[in-house]
């Protein structure tokens, strides 16, 4: 995985958070790997998870199987980003 590919996935995941959840772009730009997501951001509730993952699939050209979706990947921005990188870059 090249640094350009890594940056592209990072930018895509951030854009999806802004577009799907309606979060402020400046706020999302400040997210680091430890930033908590599910349970900490009211906009990311159980109903929003499906839309978030569907949009990540579409923008990254990946397929996320139901059995791959685990709570840990949504606990933090780093968890979501690591999952997206694994799917998109492998």
C-alpha positions as MATLAB code, in Angstrom:
seq = 'XXXXXXXXXXXXXXXXXXXXXXXXXXXXXXXXXXXXXXXXXXXXXXXXXXXXXXXXXXXXXXXXXXXXXXXXXXXXXXXXXXXXXXXXXX';
ca = [
       0.000    0.000    0.000;
       1.454    3.312   -1.067;
       1.175    6.467    0.951;
      -0.979    7.993   -1.815;
      -3.416    5.065   -1.594;
      -3.501    5.336    2.179;
      -4.223    9.066    1.991;
      -6.966    8.452   -0.583;
      -8.741    5.949    1.680;
      -8.373    8.339    4.626;
      -9.870   11.218    2.623;
     -12.713    9.012    1.387;
     -13.652    7.800    4.866;
     -13.589   11.370    6.176;
     -15.765   12.549    3.259;
     -18.279    9.773    3.920;
     -18.530   10.796    7.581;
     -19.229   14.374    6.502;
     -21.682   13.480    3.737;
     -23.623   10.649    5.366;
     -23.700   11.867    8.958;
     -23.781   15.580    8.212;
     -20.760   16.245   10.405;
     -18.780   19.452   10.070;
     -15.803   18.940    7.728;
     -13.493   20.829   10.095;
     -14.483   18.567   12.950;
     -13.876   15.432   10.889;
     -10.529   16.780    9.645;
      -9.429   16.850   13.285;
     -10.247   13.191   13.898;
      -7.267   11.014   14.774;
      -7.112    7.262   15.210;
      -8.232    7.489   18.846;
     -11.301    9.640   18.144;
     -14.331    7.700   19.411;
     -17.192    7.195   16.959;
     -20.086    4.871   17.798;
     -21.614    5.918   21.095;
     -19.723    9.228   21.112;
     -21.157   10.877   18.004;
     -24.954   11.122   18.236;
     -25.296   11.170   14.445;
     -23.710    7.708   14.230;
     -26.483    5.542   15.577;
     -27.452    2.021   14.592;
     -29.632    3.322   11.759;
     -26.779    5.386   10.298;
     -24.283    2.504   10.289;
     -25.853    0.824    7.241;
     -25.788    4.055    5.245;
     -22.220    4.762    6.289;
     -20.980    1.318    5.267;
     -22.940    1.342    2.006;
     -21.404    4.669    1.038;
     -17.899    3.441    1.927;
     -18.524    0.394   -0.282;
     -19.614    2.550   -3.203;
     -16.837    5.109   -2.968;
     -14.020    2.618   -2.429;
     -15.401   -0.025   -4.796;
     -15.413   -2.716   -2.128;
     -17.906   -5.223   -0.768;
     -18.451   -5.462    2.980;
     -19.984   -8.755    4.078;
     -22.320   -8.735    7.068;
     -20.016  -11.078    8.987;
     -17.164   -8.558    8.642;
     -19.039   -5.838   10.501;
     -17.942   -5.804   14.133;
     -18.506   -3.276   16.883;
     -14.758   -2.732   17.295;
     -14.410   -1.268   13.813;
     -16.920    1.457   14.663;
     -15.593    2.300   18.122;
     -12.990    4.738   16.823;
     -11.978    6.543   13.672;
      -8.807    4.452   13.649;
     -10.821    1.235   13.707;
     -13.013    2.331   10.819;
     -10.036    3.591    8.861;
      -8.028    0.390    9.400;
     -10.992   -1.688    8.220;
     -11.456    0.459    5.100;
      -7.738    0.274    4.313;
      -7.689   -3.519    4.641;
     -10.673   -3.880    2.335;
      -9.601   -1.311   -0.257;
      -5.886   -1.936   -0.443;
      -5.618   -5.719   -0.282;
];
